[in-house]
Coordinates of C-alpha atoms and ligand atoms in Angstrom, one line a residue:
X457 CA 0.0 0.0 0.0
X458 CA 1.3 3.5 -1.1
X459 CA 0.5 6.7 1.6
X460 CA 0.9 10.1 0.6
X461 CA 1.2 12.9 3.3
X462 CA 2.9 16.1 4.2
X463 CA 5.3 15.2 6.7
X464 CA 6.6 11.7 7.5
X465 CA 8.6 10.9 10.6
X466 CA 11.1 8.1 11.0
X467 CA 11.0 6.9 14.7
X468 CA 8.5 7.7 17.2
X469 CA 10.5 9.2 20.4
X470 CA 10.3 12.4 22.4
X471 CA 11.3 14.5 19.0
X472 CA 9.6 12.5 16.9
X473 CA 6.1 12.4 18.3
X474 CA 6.3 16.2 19.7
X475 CA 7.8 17.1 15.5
X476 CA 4.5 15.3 14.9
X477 CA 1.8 17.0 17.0
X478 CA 3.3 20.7 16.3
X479 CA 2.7 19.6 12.3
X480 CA -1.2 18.5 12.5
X481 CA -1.3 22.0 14.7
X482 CA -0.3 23.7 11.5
X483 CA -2.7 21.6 9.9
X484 CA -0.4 19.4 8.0
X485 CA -1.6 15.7 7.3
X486 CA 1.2 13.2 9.4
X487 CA 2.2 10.1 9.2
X488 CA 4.5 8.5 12.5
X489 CA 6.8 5.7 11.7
X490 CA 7.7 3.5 15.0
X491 CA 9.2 0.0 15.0
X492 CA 8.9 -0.1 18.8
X493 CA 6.9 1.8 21.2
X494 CA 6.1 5.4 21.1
X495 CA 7.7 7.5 23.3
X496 CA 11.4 6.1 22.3
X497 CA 14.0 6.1 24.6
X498 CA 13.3 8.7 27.1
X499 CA 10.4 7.3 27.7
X500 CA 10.8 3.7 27.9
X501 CA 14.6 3.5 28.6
X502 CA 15.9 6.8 29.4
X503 CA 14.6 10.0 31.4
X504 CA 11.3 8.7 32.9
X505 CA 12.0 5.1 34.4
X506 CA 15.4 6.6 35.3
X507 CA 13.7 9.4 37.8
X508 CA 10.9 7.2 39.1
X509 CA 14.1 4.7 40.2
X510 CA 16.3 7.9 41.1
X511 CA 13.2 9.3 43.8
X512 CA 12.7 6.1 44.7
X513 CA 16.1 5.8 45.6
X514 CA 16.6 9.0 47.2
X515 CA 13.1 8.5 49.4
X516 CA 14.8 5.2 50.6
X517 CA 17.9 7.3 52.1
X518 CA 16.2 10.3 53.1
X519 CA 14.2 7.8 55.2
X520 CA 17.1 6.4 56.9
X521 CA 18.2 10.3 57.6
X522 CA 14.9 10.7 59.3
X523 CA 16.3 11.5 62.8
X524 CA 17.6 14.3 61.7
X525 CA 14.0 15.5 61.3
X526 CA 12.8 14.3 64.8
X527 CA 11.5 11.5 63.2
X528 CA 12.0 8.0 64.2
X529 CA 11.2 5.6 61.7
X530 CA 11.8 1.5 62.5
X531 CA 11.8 -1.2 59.7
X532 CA 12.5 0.9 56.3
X533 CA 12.6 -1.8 53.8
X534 CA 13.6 -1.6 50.5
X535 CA 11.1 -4.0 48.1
X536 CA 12.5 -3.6 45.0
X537 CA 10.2 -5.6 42.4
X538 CA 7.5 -3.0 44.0
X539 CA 10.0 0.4 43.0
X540 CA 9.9 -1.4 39.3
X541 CA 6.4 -2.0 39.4
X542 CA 6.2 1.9 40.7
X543 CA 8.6 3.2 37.6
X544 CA 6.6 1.0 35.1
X545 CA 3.0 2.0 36.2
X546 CA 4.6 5.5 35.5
X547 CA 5.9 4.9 32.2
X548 CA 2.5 2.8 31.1
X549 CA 0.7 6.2 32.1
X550 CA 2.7 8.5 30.0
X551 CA 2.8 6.0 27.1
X552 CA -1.0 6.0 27.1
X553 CA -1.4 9.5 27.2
X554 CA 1.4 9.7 23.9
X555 CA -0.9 7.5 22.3
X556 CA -3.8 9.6 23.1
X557 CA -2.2 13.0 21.5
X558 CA -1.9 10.8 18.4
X559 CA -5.1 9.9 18.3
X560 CA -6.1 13.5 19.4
X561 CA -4.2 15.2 16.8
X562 CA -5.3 12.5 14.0
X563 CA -1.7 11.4 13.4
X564 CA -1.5 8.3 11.6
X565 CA 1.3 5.8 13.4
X566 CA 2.4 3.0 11.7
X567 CA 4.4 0.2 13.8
X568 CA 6.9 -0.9 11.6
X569 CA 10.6 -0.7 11.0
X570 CA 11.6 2.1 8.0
X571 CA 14.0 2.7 5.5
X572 CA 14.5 5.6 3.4
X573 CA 14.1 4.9 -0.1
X574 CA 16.0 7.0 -3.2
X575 CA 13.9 8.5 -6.5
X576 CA 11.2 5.9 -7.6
X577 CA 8.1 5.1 -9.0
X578 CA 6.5 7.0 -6.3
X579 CA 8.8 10.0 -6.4
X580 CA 11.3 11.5 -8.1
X581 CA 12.9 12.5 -4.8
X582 CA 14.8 10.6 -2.1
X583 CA 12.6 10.5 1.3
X584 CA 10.1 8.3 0.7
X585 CA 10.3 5.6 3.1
X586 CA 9.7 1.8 2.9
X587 CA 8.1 0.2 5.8
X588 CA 7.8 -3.7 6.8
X589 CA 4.9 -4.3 8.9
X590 CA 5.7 -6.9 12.2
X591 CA 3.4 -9.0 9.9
X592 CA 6.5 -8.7 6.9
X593 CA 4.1 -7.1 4.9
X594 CA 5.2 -3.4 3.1
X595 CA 4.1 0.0 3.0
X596 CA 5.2 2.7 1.5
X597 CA 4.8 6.6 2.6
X598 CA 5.2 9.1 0.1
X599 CA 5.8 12.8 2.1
X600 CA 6.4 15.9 0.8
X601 CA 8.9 15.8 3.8
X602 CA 10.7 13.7 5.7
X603 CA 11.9 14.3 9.3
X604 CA 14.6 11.4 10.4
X605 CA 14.2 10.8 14.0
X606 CA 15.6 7.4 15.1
X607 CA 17.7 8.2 18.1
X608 CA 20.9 6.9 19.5
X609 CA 21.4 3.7 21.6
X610 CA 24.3 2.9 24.4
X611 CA 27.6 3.5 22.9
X612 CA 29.9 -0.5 23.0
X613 CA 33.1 -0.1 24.3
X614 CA 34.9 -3.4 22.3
X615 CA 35.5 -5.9 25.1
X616 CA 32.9 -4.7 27.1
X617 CA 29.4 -5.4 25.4
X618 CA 26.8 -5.7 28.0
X619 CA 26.3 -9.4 28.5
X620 CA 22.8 -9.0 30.2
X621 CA 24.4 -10.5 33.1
X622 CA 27.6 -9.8 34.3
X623 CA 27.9 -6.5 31.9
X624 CA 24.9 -4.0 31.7
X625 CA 24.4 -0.9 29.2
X626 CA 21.4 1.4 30.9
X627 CA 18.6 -0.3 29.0
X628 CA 19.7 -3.7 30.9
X629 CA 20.0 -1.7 34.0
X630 CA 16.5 -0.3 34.3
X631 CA 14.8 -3.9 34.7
X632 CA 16.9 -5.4 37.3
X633 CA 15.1 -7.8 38.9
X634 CA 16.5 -7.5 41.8
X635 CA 20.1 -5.7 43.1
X636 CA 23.6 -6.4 42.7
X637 CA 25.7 -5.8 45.9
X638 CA 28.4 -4.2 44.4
X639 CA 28.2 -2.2 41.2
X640 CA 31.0 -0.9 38.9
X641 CA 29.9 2.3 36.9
X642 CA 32.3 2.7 33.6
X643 CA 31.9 6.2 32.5
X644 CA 31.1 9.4 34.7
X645 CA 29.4 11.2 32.4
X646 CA 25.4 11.9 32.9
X647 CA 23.8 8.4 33.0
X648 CA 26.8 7.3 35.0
X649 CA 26.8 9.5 37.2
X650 CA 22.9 9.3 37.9
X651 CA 23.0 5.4 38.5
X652 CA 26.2 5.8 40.9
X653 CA 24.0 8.3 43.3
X654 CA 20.5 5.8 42.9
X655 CA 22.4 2.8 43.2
X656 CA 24.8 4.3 46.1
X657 CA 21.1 5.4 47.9
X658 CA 19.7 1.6 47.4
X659 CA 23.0 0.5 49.5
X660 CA 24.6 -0.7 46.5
X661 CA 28.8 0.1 46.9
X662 CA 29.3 1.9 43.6
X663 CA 32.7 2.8 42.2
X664 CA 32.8 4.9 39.1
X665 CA 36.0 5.2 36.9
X666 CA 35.7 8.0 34.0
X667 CA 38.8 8.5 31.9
X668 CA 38.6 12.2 31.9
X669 CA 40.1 14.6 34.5
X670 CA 36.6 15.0 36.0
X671 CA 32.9 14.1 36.5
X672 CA 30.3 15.5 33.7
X673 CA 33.2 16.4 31.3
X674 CA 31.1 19.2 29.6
X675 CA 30.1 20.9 32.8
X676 CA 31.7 23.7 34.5
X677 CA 34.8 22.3 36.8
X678 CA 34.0 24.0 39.7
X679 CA 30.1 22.4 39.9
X680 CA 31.9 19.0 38.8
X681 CA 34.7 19.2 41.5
X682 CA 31.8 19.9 44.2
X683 CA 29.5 16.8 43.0
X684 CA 32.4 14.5 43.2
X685 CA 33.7 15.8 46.7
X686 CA 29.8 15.2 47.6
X687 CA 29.4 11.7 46.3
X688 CA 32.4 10.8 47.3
X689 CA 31.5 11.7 50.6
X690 CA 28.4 10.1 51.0
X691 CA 30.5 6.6 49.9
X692 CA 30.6 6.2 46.7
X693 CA 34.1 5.8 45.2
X694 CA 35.5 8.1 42.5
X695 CA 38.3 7.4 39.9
X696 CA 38.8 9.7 37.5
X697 CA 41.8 9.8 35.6
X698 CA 41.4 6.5 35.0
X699 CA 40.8 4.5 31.8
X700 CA 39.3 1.0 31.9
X701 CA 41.5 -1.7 29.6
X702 CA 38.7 -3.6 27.8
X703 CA 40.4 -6.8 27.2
X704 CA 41.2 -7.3 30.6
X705 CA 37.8 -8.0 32.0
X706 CA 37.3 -11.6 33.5
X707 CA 33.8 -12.4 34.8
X708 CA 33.4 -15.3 37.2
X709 CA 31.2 -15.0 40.2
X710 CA 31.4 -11.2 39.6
X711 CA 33.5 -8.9 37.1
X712 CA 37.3 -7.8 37.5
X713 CA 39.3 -5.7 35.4
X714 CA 42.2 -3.6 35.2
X715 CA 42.5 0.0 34.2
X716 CA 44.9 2.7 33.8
X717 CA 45.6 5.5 36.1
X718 CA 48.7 7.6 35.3
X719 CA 51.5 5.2 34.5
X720 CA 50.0 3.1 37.4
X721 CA 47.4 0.2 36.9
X722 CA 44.4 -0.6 39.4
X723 CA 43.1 -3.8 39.7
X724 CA 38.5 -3.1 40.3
X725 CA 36.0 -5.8 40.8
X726 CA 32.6 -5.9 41.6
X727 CA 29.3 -7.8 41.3
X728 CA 28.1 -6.1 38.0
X729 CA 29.5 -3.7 36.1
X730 CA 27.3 -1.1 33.9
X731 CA 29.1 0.5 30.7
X732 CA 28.3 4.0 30.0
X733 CA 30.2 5.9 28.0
X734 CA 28.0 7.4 25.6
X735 CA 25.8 7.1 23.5
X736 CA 25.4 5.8 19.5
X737 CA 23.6 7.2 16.7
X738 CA 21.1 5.3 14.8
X739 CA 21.7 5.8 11.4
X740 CA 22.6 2.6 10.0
X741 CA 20.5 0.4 7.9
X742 CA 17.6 2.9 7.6
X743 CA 18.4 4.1 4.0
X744 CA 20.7 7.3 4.6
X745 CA 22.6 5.7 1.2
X746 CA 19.9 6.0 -1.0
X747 CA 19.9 10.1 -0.1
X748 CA 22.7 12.4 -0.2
X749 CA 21.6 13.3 3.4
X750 CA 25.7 14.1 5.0
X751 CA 27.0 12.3 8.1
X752 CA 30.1 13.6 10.3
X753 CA 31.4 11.5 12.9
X754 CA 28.3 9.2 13.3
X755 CA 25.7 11.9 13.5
X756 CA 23.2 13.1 10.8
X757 CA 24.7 16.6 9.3
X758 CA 21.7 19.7 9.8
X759 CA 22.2 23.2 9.6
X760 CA 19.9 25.7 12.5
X761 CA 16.7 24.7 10.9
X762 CA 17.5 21.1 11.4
X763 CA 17.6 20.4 7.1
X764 CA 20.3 18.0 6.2
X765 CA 22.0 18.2 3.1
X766 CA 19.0 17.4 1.1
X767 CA 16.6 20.2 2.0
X768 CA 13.1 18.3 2.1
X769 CA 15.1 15.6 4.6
X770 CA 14.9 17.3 7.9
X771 CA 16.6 15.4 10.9
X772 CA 16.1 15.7 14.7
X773 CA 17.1 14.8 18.5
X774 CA 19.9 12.0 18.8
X775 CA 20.7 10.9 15.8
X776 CA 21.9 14.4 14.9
X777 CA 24.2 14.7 18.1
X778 CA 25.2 17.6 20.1
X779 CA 23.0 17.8 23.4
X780 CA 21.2 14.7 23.0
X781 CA 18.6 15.4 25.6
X782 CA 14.9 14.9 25.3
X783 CA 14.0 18.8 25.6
X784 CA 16.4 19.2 22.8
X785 CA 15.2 17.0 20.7
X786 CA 11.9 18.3 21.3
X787 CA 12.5 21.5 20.3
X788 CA 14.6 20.9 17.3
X789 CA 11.2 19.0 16.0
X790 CA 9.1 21.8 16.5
X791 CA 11.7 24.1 14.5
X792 CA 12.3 21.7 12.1
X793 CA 8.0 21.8 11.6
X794 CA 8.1 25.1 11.8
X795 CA 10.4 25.3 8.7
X796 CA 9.2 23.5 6.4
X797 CA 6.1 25.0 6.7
X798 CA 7.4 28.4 5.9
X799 CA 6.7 29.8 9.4
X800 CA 10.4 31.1 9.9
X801 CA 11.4 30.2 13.6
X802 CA 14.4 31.4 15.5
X803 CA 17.5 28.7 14.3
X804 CA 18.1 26.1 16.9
X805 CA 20.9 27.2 19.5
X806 CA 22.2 24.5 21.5
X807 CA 24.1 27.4 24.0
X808 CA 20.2 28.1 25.2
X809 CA 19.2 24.9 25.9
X810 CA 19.3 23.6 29.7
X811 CA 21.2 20.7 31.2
X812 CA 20.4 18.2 34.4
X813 CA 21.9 16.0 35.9
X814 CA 19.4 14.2 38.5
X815 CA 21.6 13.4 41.0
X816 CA 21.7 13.8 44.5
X817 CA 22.2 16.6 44.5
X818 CA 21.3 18.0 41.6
X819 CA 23.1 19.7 38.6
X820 CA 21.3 22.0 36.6
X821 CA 23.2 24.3 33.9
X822 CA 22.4 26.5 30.5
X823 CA 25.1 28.8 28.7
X824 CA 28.8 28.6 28.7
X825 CA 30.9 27.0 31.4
X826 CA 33.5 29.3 32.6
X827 CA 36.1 27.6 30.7
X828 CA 34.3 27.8 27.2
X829 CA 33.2 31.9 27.9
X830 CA 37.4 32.5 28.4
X831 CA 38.3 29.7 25.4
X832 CA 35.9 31.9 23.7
X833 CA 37.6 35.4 24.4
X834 CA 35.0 36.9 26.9
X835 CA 36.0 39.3 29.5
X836 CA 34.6 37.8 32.0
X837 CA 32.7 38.1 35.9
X838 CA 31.3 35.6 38.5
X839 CA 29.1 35.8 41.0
X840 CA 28.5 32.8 43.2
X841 CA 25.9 32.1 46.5
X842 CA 25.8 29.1 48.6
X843 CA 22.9 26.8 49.6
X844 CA 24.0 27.0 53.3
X845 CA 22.7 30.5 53.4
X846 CA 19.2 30.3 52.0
X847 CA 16.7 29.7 54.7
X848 CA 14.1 26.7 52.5
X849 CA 17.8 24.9 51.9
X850 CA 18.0 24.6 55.6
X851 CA 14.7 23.3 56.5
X852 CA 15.0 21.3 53.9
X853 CA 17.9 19.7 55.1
X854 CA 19.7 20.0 51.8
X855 CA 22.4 23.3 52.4
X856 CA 25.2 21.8 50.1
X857 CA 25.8 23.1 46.9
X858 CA 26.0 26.8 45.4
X859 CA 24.8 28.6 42.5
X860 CA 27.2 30.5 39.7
X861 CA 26.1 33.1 37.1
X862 CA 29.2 34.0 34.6
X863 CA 28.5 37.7 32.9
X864 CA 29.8 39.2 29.8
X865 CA 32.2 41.9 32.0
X866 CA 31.5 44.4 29.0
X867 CA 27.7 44.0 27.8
X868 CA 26.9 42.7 30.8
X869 CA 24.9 39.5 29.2
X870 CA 24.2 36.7 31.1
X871 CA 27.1 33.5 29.6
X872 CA 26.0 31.2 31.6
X873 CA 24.6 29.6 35.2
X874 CA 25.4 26.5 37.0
X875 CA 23.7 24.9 39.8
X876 CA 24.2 22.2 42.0
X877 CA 22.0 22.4 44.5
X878 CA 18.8 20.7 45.8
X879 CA 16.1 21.1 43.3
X880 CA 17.9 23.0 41.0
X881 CA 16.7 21.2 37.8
X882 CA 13.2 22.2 38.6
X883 CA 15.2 25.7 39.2
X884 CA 17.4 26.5 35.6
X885 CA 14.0 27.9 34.0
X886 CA 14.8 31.1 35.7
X887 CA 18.3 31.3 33.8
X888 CA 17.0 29.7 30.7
X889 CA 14.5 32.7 30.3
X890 CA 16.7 35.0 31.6
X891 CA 19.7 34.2 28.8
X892 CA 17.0 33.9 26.0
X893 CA 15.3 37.6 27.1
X894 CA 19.0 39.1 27.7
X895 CA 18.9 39.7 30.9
X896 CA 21.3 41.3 33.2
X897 CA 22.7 39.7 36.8
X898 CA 21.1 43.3 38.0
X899 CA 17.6 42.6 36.1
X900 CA 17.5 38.9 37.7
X901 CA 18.5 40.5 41.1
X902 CA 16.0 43.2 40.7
X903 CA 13.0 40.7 40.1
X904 CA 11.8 40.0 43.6
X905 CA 12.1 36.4 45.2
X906 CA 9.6 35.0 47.0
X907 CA 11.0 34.3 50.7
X908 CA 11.5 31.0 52.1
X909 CA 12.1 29.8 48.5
X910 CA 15.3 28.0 47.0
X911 CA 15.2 30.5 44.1
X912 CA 15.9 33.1 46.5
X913 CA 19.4 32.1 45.8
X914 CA 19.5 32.7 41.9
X915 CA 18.7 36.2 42.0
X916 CA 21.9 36.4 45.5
X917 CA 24.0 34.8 43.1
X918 CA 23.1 37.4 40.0
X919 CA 23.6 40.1 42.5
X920 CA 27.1 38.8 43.8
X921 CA 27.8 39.2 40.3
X922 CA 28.4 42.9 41.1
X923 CA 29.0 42.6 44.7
X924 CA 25.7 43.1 46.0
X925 CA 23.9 40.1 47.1
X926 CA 22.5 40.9 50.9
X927 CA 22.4 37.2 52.1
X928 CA 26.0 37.0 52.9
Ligands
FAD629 P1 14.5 8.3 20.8 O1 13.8 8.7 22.0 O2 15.6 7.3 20.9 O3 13.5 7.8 19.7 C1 13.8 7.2 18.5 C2 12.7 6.3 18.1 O4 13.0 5.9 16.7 C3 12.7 5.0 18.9 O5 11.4 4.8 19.4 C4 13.0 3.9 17.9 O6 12.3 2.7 18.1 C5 12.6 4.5 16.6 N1 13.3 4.0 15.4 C6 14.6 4.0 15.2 N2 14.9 3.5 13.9 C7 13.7 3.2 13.3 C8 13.3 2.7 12.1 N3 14.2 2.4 11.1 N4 11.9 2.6 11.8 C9 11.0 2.9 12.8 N5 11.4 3.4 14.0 C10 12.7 3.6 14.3 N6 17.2 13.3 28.4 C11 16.7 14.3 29.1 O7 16.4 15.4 28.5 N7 16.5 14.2 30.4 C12 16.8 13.1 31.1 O8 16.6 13.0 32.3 C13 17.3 12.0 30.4 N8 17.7 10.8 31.0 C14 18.1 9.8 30.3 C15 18.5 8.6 30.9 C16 19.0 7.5 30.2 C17 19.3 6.3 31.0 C18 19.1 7.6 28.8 C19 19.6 6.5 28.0 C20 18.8 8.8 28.2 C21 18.3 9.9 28.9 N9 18.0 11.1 28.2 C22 17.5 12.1 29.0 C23 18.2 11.3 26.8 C24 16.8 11.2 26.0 O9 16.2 9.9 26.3 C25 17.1 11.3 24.6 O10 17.8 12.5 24.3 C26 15.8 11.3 23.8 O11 15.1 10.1 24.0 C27 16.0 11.5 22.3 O12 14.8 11.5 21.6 P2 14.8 11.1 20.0 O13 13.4 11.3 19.6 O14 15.9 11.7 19.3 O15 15.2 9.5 20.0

């Protein structure tokens, strides 16, 4: 059977399905693509089971911390079949309710795997898109555009392919039956970084080796420095530094391997070991041949309005690279919609596009980290504000962590801000608005924050900026 439509999408995920609503809002007739499950990776394997085992996790500890609260609490029990059950009630919701905006928005999903096909019978163009059914039989959809959005999955590391017992990427991760006693994290960049603190607040003993000098290798060092002296405080064991050597992994009754630190080499072992270094675009076998649509180092080439190198082939969220977040991808499907509908959006600009990291404590960041703004010639100023003086921090029982705001020293534009913090992620809005509007530290200090809040300490730290914040 042959479809025609206006916009096709390859790969139903966070970009894909949000590309696809903003198109039948501009009244364009869409067809979805999806081999799997709506929703893709973030919601299935990525940001939404991760945070229902992440709060789980930190509930668990904050429990055990209750005294501190005047509360005694006897018999806290971890059951962890019923946090899985919890995270995939959760996910089951959300899935429905993606499946409802399809049906809402009279978007026309077909589950099947897709390849892009080049000029044929059914157009003189590449972008077309072949599609075998789960039953093997074939479709074809004919758009006027295509939008290529088929995500990215863990990144191998040769030697150490997850094993589904012994070695686990994050997709083997998430549906643990049951927990490992000790866990070794390989890579201390987001994801590892997030399992380390849920695992670590489960009572698992996490060590984390990351080859790089430090933590979350494209966040600011200071906020990097401060979440590993916090993790590592609370127990969990930090090598950076320190590369892994693949081929000397040995699994027996747990894993052992050897890895590099300097000209020295350190023997690790632990129960299980989870691999997470990144992750892979998928651009393979899904036609990119039969186009002239570029790649570059793995990743889909676009230009600001998300086109590749064939114009009427648009391509969004993971498979293109950069951020390779959810909210990103997101957006760069509604501007990719927006496009090639004539509307003229703003380009995409990944320097306005905010970053969290959900551990505890949380990292939350958008702009330039202080090393990028000098690398990038600014003249630069800081102003910084600690959690242990804002009241809510203290009752909350959270007071480590601070907040940084960088300013252009000339124009006096806002480069960036950095949080780690308790609830900062639900926090970075402030900055992200602030840095798209052009605001000035002295505009966020002058907008008035409410009191006991924890944004009280975004507008102190624009104000220190100038040497004016009152709170310390
Ligand atoms: P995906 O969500 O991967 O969707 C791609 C879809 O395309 C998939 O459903 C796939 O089945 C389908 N597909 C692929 N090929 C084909 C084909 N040939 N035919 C048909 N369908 C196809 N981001 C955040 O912003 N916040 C977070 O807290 C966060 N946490 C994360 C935690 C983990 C453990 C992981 C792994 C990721 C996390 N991310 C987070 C990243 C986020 O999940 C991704 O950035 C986001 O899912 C990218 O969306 P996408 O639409 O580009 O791709």
């Amino acid at each position: 059977m042959t479809i025609s439509c206006d916009v096709a999408i390859l790969g139903g995920g966070t970009g894909g399905y949000v590309a696809a609503i903003r198109a039948a809002q501009l009244g364009k007739e869409v067809v979805i693509i999806e081999q799997d499950k709506l929703g893709g990776t973030c919601l299935h394997r990525g940001c939404i089971p991760s945070k229902s085992l992440l709060r789980s996790a930190e509930l668990f500890a904050q429990m055990k911390e209750s005294e501190s609260f005047g509360i005694e609490a006897s018999g806290v029990k971890l059951v962890f079949p019923k946090v899985q059950q919890r995270k995939q009630a959760i996910v089951d919701q959300l899935h429905g309710g993606v499946q409802y905006l399809m049906r809402k928005h009279n978007i026309k999903v077909i589950q099947g795997t897709g390849r892009v096909i080049g000029p044929s019978i059914f157009s003189p163009k590449s972008g077309a898109v072949a599609v075998e059914l789960a039953d093997g039989e074939m479709e074809t959809v004919v758009p006027a555009h295509l939008i290529i959005a088929t995500g990215s999955r863990p990144r191998v590391l040769p030697g150490l392919e997850p094993d589904g017992s012994h070695v686990l990427s994050s997709d083997e991760a998430l549906v643990l039956d049951e927990l490992p006693a000790s866990m070794l994290i390989v890579g201390g960049g987001v994801i590892g970084v997030e399992w380390a603190s849920l695992l670590h607040d489960f009572g698992v003993e996490v060590t984390v080796v990351e080859a790089a000098s430090q933590l979350i290798p494209a966040e600011d060092e200071e906020i990097s420095r401060e979440l590993q002296r916090i993790l590592v405080r609370r127990g969990i064991k930090v090598l950076t530094g320190t590369a892994v050597i693949p081929d000397s992994v040995q699994k027996a009754q747990g894993v052992t391997l050897s890895a590099k630190q300097g000209d020295k080499v350190v023997e690790l072992a632990a129960e299980k070991m989870l691999v997470s270094i990144g992750r892979q675009a998928n651009v393979e076998n899904i036609g990119l041949e039969n186009t002239d649509v570029g790649i570059k180092n793995g990743f889909i080439r676009v230009n600001e309005h998300m086109q590749t190198t064939e114009p009427h082939i648009y391509a969004i969220g993971d498979c293109i690279g950069g951020l390779q977040l959810a909210h990103a991808a997101s957006h760069e499907g509604i501007v990719a919609v927006e496009h090639l509908s004539g509307e003229k959006p703003h380009g995409y600009d990944p320097v306005h596009v905010p970053r969290c990291v959900y551990t505890r404590p949380e990292v939350a960041s958008v702009g330039l980290t202080e090393k990028e703004a000098r690398e990038k010639g600014y003249s630069i100023k800081t102003g910084k504000f600690p959690f242990s003086a804002i009241g809510k921090a203290l009752v909350y029982g959270e007071k480590e962590g601070f907040v940084k705001v960088i300013a252009n020293a000339e124009t006096q534009d806002i480069l960036g801000v950095h949080m780690i913090g308790p609830h900062v992620t639900d926090m970075i809005g402030e900055a992200t608005l602030a840095q798209i509007l052009d605001a000035t530290p002295w505009e966020i200090g002058q907008a008035v924050h409410a009191h006991p809040t924890l944004s009280e300490i975004i507008g102190e730290a624009a104000l220190a900026v100038d040497g004016r914040a009152t709170g310390i």
